[in-house]
Tab-separated table of C-alpha atoms in Angstrom:
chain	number	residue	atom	x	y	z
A	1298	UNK	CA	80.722	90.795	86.627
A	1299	UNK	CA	82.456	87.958	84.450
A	1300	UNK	CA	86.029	87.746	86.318
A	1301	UNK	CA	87.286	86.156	83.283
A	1302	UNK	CA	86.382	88.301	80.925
A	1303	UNK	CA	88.290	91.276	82.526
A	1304	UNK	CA	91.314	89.661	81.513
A	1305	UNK	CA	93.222	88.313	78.720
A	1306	UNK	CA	92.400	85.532	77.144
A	1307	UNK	CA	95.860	83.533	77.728
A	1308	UNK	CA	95.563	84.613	81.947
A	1309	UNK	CA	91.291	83.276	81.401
A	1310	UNK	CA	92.746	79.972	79.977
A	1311	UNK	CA	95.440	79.580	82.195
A	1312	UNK	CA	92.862	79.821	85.439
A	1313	UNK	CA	90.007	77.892	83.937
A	1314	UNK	CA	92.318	74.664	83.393
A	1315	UNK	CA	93.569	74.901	86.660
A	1316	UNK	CA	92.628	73.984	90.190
A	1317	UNK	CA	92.111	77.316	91.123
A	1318	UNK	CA	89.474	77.574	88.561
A	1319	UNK	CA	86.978	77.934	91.692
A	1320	UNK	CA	88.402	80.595	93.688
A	1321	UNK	CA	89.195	83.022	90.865
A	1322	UNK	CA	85.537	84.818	91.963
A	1323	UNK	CA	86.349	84.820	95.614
A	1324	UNK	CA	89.894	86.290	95.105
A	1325	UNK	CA	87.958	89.238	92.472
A	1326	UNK	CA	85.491	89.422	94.998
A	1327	UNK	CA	88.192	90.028	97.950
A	1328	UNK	CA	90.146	92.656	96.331
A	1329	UNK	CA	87.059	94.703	95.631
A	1330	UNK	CA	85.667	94.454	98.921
A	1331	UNK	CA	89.157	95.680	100.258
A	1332	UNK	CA	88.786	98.506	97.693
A	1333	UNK	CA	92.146	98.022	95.263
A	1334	UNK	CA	91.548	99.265	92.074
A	1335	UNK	CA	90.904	97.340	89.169
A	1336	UNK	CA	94.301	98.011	87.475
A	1337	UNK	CA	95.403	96.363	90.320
A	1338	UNK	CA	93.082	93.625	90.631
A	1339	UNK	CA	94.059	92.620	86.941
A	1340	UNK	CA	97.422	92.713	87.665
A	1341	UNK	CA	96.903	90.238	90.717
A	1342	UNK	CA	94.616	87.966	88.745
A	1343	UNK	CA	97.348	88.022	86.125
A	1344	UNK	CA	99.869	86.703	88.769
A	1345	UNK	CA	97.469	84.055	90.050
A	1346	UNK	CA	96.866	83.029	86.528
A	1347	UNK	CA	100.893	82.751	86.110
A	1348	UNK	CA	101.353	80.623	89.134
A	1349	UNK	CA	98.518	78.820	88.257
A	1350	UNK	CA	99.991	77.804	84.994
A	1351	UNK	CA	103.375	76.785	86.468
A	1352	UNK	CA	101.513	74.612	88.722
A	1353	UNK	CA	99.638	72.531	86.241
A	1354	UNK	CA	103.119	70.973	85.390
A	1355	UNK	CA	103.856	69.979	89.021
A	1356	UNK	CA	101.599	67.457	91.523
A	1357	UNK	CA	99.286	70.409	92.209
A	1358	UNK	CA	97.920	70.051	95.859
A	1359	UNK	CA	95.871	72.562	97.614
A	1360	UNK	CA	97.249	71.837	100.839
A	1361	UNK	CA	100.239	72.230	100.101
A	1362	UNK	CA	99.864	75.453	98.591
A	1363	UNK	CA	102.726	77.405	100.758
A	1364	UNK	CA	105.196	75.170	99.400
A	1365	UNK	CA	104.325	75.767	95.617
A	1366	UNK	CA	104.538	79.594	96.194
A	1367	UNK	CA	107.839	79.242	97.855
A	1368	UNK	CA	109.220	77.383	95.027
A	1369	UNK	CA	107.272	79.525	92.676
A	1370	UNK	CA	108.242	82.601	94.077
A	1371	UNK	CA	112.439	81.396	95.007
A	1372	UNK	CA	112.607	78.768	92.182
A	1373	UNK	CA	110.836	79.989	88.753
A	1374	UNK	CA	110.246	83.345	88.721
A	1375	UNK	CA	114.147	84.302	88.619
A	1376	UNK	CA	114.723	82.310	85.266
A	1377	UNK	CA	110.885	82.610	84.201
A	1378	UNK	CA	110.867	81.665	80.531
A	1379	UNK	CA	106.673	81.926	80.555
A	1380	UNK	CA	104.674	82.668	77.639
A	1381	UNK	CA	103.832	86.610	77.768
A	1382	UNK	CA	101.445	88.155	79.388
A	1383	UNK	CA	102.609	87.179	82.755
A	1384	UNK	CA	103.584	88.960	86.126
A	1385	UNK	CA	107.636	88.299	87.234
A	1386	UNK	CA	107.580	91.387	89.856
A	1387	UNK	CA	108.818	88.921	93.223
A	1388	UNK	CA	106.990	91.216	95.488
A	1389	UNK	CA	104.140	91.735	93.119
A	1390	UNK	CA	103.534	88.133	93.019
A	1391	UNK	CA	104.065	87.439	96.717
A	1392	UNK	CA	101.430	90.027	97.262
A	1393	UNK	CA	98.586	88.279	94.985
A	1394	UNK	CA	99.435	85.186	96.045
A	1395	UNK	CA	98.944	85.790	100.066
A	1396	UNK	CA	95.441	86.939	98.902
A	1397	UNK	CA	95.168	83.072	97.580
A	1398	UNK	CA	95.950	81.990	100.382
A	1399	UNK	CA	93.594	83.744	102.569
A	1400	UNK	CA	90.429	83.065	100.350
A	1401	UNK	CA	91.596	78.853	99.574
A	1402	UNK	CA	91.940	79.052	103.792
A	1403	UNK	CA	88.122	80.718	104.101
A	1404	UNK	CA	87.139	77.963	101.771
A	1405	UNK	CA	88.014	75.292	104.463
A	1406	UNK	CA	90.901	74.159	102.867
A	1407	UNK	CA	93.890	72.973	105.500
A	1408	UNK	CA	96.891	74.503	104.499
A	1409	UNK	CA	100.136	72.123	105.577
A	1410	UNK	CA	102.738	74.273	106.818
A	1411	UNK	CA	105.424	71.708	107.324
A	1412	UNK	CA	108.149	73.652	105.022
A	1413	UNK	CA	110.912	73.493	107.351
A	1414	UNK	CA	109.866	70.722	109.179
A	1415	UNK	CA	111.577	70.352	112.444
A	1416	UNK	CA	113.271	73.724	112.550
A	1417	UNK	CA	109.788	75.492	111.910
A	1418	UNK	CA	108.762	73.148	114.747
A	1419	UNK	CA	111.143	74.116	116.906
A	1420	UNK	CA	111.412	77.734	116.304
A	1421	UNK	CA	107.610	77.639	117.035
A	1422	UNK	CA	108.199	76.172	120.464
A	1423	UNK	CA	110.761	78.491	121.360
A	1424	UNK	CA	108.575	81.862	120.606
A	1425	UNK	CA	105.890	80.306	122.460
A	1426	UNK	CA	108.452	80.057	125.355
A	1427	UNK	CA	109.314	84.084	124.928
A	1428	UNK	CA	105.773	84.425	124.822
A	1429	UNK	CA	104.355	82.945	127.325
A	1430	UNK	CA	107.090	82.323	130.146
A	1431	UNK	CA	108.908	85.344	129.706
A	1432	UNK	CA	106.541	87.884	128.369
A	1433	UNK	CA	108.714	89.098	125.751
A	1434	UNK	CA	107.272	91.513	123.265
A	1435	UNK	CA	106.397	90.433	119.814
A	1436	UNK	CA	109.388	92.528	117.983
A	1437	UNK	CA	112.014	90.820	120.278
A	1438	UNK	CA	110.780	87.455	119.745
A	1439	UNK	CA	110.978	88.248	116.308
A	1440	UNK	CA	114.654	89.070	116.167
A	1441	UNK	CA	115.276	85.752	118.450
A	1442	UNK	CA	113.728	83.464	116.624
A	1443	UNK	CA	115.515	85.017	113.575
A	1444	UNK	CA	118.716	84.312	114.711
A	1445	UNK	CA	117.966	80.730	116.420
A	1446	UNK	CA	116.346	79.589	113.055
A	1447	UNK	CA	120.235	80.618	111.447
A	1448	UNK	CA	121.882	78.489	113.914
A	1449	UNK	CA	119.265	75.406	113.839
A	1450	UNK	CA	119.989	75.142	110.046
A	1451	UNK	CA	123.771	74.737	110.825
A	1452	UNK	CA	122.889	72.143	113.114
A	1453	UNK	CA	122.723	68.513	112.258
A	1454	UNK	CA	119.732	67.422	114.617
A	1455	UNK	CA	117.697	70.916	114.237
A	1456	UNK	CA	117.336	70.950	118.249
A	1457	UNK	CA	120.553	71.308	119.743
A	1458	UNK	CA	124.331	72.259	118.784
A	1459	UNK	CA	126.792	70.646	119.108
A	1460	UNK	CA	130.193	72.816	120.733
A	1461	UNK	CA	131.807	72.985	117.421
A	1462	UNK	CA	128.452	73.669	115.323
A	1463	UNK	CA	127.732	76.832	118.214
A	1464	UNK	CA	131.285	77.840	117.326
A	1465	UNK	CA	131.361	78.283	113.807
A	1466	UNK	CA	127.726	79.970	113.720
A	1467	UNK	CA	129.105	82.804	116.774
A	1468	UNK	CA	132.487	83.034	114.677
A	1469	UNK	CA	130.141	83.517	111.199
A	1470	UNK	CA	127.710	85.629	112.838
A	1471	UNK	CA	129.918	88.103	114.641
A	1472	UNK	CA	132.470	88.585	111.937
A	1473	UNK	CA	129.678	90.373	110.102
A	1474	UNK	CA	127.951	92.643	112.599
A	1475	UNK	CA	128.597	95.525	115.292
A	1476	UNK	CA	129.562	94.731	119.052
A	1477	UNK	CA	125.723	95.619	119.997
A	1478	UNK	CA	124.188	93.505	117.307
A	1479	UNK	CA	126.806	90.970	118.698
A	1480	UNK	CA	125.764	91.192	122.088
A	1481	UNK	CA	122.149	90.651	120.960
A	1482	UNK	CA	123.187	87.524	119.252
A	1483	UNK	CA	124.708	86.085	121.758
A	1484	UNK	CA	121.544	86.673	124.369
A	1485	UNK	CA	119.294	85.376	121.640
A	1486	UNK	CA	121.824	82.288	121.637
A	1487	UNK	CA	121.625	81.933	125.233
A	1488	UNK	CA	118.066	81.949	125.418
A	1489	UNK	CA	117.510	79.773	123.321
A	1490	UNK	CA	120.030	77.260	124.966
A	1491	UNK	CA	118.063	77.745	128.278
A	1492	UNK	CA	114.996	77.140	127.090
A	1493	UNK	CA	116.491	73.659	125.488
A	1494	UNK	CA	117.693	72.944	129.128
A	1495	UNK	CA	114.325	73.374	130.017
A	1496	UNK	CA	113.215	70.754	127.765
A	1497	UNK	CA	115.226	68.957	129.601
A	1498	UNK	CA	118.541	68.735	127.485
A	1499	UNK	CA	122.104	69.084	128.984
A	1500	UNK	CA	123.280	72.167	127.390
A	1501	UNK	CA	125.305	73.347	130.459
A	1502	UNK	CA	128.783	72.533	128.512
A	1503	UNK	CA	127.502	75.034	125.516
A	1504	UNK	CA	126.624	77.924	127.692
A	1505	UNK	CA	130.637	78.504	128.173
A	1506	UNK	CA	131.075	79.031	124.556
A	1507	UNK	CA	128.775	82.009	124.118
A	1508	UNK	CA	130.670	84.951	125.190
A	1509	UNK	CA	129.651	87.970	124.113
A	1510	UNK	CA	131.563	90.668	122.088
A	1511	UNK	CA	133.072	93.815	124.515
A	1512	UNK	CA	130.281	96.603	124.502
A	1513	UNK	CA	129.752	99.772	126.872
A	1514	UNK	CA	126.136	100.142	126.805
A	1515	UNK	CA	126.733	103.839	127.950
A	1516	UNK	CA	130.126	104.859	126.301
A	1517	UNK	CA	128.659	106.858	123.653
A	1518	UNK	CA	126.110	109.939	123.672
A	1519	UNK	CA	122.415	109.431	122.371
A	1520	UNK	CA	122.287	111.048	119.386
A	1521	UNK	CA	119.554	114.314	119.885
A	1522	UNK	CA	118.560	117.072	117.779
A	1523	UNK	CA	118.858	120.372	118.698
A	1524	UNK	CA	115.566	123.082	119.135
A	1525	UNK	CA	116.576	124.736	115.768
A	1526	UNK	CA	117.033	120.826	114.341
A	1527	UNK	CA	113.341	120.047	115.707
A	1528	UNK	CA	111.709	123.052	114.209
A	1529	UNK	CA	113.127	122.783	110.936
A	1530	UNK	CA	112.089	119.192	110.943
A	1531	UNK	CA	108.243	119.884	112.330
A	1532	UNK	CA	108.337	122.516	109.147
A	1533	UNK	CA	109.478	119.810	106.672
A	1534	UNK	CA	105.898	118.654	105.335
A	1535	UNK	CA	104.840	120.754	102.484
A	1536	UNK	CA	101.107	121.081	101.163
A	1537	UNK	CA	101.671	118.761	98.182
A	1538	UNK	CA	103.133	115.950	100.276
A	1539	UNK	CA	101.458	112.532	99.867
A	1540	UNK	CA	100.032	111.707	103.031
A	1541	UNK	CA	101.017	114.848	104.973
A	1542	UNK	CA	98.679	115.015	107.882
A	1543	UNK	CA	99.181	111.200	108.705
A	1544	UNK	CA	103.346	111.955	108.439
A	1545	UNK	CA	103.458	114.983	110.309
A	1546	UNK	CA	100.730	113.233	113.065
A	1547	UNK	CA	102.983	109.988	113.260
A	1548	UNK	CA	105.881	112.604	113.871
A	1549	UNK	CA	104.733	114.453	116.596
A	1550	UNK	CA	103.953	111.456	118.518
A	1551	UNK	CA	107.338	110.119	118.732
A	1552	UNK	CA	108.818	114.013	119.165
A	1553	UNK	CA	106.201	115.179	121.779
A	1554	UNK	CA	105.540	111.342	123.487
A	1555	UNK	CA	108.625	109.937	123.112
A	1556	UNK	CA	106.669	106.564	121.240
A	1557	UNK	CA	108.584	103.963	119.687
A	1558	UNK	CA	106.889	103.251	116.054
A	1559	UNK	CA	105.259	100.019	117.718
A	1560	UNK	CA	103.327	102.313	119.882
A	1561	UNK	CA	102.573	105.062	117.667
A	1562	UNK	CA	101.063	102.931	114.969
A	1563	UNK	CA	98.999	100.527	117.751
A	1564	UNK	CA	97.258	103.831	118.552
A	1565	UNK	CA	93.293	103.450	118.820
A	1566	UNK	CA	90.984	106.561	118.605
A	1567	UNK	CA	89.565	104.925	121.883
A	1568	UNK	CA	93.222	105.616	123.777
A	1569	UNK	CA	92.512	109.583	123.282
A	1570	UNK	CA	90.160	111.080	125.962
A	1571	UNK	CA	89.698	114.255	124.297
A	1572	UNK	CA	88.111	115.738	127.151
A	1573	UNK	CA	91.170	114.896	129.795
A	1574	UNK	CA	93.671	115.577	127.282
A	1575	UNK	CA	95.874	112.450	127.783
A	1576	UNK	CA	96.069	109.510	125.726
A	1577	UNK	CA	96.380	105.578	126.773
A	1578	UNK	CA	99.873	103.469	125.419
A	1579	UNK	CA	98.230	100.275	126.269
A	1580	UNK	CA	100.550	98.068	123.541
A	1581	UNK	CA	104.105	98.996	124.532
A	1582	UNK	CA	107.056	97.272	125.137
A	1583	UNK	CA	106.648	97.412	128.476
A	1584	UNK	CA	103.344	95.268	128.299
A	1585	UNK	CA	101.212	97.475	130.448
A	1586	UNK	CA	98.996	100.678	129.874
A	1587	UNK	CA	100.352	103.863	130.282
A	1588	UNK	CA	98.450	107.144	130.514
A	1589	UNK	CA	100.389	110.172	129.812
A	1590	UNK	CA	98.863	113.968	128.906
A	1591	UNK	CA	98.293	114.504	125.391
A	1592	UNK	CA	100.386	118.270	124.352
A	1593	UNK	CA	98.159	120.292	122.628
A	1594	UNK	CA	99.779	120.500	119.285
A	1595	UNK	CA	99.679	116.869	119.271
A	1596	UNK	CA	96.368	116.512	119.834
A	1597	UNK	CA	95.676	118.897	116.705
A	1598	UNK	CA	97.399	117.053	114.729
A	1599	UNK	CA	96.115	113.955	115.265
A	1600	UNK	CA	92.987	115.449	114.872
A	1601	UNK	CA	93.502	117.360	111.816
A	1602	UNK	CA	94.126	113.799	109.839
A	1603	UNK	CA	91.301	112.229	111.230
A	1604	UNK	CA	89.070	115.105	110.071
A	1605	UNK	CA	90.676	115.607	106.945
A	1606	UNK	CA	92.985	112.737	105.745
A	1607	UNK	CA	92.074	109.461	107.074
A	1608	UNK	CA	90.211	107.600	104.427
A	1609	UNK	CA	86.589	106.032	106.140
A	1610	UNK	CA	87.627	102.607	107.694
A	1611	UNK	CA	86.047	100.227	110.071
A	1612	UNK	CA	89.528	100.384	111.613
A	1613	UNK	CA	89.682	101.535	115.363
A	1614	UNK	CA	93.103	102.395	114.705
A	1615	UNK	CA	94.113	105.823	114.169
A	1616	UNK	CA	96.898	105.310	111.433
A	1617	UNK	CA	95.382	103.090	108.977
A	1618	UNK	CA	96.470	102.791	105.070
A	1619	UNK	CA	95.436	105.351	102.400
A	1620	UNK	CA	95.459	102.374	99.417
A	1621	UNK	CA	94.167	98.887	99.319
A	1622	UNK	CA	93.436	97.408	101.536
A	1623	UNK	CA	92.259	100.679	103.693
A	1624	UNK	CA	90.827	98.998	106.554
A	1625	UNK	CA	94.644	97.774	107.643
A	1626	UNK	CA	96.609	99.442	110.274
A	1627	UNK	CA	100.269	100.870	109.147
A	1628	UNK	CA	103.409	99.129	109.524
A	1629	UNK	CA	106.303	100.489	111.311
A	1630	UNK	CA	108.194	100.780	107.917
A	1631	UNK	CA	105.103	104.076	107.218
A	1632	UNK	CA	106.500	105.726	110.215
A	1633	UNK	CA	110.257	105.147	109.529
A	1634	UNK	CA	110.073	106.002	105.332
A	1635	UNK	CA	107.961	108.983	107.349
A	1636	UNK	CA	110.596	109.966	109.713
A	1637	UNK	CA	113.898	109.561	107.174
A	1638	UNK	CA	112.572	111.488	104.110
A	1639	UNK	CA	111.584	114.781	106.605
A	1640	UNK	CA	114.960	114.249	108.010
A	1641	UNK	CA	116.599	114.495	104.154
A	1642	UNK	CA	113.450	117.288	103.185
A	1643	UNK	CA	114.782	119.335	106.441
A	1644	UNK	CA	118.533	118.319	105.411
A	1645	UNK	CA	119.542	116.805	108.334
A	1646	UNK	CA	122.128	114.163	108.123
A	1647	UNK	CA	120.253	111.556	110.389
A	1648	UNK	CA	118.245	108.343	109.807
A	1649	UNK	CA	117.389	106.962	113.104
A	1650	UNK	CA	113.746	106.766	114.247
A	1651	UNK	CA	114.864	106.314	117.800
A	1652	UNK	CA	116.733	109.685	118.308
A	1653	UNK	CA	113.175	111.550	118.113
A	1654	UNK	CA	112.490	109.317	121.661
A	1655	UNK	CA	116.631	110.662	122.613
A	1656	UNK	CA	115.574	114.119	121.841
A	1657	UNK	CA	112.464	114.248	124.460
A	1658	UNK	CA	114.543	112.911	127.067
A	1659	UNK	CA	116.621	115.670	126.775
A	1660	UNK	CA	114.439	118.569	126.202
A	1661	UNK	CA	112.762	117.353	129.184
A	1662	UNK	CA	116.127	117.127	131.615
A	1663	UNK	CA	117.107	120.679	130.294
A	1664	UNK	CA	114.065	122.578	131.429
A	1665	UNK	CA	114.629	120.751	134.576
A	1666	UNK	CA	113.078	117.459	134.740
A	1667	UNK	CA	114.565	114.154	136.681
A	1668	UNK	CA	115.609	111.241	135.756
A	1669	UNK	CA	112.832	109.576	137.365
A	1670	UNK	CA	110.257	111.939	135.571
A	1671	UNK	CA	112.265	110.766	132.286
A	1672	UNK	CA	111.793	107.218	132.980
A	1673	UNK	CA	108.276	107.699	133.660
A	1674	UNK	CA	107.460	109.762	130.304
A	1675	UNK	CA	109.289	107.101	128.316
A	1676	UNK	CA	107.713	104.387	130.150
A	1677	UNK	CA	110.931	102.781	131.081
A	1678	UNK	CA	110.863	99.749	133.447
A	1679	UNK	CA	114.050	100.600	135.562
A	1680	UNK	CA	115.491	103.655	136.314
A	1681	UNK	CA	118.908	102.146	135.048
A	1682	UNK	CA	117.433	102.245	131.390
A	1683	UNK	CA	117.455	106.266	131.755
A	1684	UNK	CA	121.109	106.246	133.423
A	1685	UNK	CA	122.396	107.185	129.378
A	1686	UNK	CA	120.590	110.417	129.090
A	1687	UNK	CA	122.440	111.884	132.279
A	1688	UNK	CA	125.102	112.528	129.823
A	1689	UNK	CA	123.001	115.218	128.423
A	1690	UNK	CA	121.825	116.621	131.095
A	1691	UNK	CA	124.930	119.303	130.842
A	1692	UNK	CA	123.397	122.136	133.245
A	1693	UNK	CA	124.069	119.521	136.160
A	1694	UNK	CA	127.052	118.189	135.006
A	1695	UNK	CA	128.886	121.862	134.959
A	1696	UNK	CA	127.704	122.262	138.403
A	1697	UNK	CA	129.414	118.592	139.578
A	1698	UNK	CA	132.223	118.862	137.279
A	1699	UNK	CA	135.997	119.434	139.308
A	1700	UNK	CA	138.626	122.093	138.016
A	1701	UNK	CA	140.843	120.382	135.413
A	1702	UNK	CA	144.226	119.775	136.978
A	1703	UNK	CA	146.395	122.766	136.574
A	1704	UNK	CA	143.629	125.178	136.167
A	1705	UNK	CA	143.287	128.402	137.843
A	1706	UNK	CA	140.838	127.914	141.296
């Protein structure tokens, strides 16, 4: 079909007198083959077509195509004055535009991604280090390389800081958080400082400044629900819920495996050996391949959205998207929006993903499991990491605990 006829005649205008006037068929041609539907696919092309007007008034450079957007996106589309019809949703646009991206980049066009220059630069170097000399897992490299990229833009030479640069970033950044978000500042901060001594600069008179805020890793109780609280959230999916079988699936997981959302969306239908009954966690935190039996009621449901739910994919992962584009896995956002609105449907007052993974560890300490069993269900590294859920383990406490002082013997 005609591309340009599909749309109005300003958005056809717009794109034919621009230089994107040759990938407006390719970018059609993408959507459809990743099965949005054409309401969408208009609304895209209108976006393109928007961008690609603003650009005809600038030094218009494929290469540099990241850099428009960014302006595009940060710059114009907050004060957009733009002859009607265009698109000004920020996440609408950022959408459309990443599909540019990916078909100018099949093309063969080199896309410069010098935005930030030396900070990019360095940040780059410094995940690479996580990566590949300490085998850190992608979602903690992310939060790193988060915080180092705040610090290197308070810095004057975007490598190193100087004493009183490190100070006012620590003071800035731990004003504004909690003692454990502190503390994982600070190790991100110190990280990054050793891996700048292992470039070979003298940092050794800024590792004195990073001190990190007073925490008790195990003052407080994990947070658990109670066997009443866990059936009343299992029984919080109704019939006419969007998505049900893949929510209530994802759910089970992380109640009945103890998975973090990394691990439950990362699931292949080549990890389940149906005929075994266990299932493989080969992408975990951990970095190694677990096995672990798969409960029964798990299995069903898992099963049950496969059969019934998940949309045909060449995807060998079991949680995939149910709209454009299909073939893509989930992101761990599906399983926490999953998790928080059958917490509020069950009306429980909780939000955290995490205290699903809290709740196993204690179910499985009160019908009599170790500590050691704990740590090997949850695929814990040392035994120390399960230390916190002794605290729940009240049956064995009672039978340790001493008569209070004064008490009757």
């Amino acid at each position: 079909m005609d591309v340009f006829e599909s749309l109005t005649e300003l958005a056809a205008a717009r794109l034919r007198a621009s230089a994107l006037a040759p990938f407006v068929q390719p970018f059609w041609d993408r959507l459809s083959e990743q099965r949005y539907s054409s309401g969408t696919a208009c609304q895209y092309m209108n976006c393109v077509a928007h961008f690609a007007h603003w650009s005809r008034r600038r030094r218009f450079a494929l290469q540099s195509l990241d850099q428009h957007i960014v302006a595009f996106v940060d710059e114009h589309l907050p004060r957009c004055t733009c002859a009607a019809p265009v698109q000004r949703s920020r996440n609408q646009v950022r959408a459309a535009l990443r599909h540019l991206v990916a078909v100018i980049n099949a093309s063969g066009v080199q896309q410069d991604h010098h935005l930030g220059g030396a900070i990019d630069e360095q940040v780059q170097r410094f995940d690479d280090h996580l990566l590949h000399a300490k085998g850190l897992a992608g979602s903690t490299r992310l939060r790193r390389t988060a915080i180092v990229r705040v610090l290197l833009s308070m810095t004057s030479n975007a490598t190193t800081p100087s004493s009183e640069e490190l100070r006012r970033f620590l003071a800035q950044e731990l004003s504004r958080v909690s003692a454990a978000s502190g503390g994982v500042t600070a190790t991100a901060v110190r990280s990054y400082l050793r891996f700048r001594a292992f470039e070979g600069d003298r940092v050794d008179h800024l590792l004195p400044v990073v001190a990190s805020p007073a925490h008790w890793r195990l003052a407080p109780l994990p947070q658990t629900l109670t066997p009443d609280e866990v059936n009343r959230l299992l029984a919080a999916f109704p019939a006419d819920l969007p998505s049900r079988l893949r929510c209530y699936a994802l759910v089970r997981c992380l109640i009945d495996l103890g998975l973090r959302s990394s691990e439950a969306i990362a699931l292949e239908l080549d990890d389940i050996d149906w005929v075994a009954g266990t299932v493989r966690i080969s992408r975990s935190k951990s970095r190694r391949a677990d096995v672990l039996p798969l409960p029964q009621l798990t299995g069903a449901a898992i099963a049950d959205y496969v059969r019934s739910e998940r949309p045909q994919t060449m995807s060998r992962r079991i949680f995939v998207r149910h709209v454009a584009p299909v073939d893509a896995p989930v992101a761990a956002d599906v399983v926490r929006r999953a998790v928080r609105q059958a917490y509020r449907r069950a009306g429980l007052p909780h939000t955290r993903v995490h205290i699903l993974r809290h709740t196993l560890a204690s179910r499985l300490l009160n019908t009599g499991g170790t500590l050691k069993e704990v740590a090997d269900v949850l695929r814990h590294r040392e035994l120390d990491t399960s230390l916190i859920y002794a605290k729940v383990d009240f049956a064995r406490l009672g039978a340790v605990a001493m008569p209070w002082p004064g008490s009757r013997p």
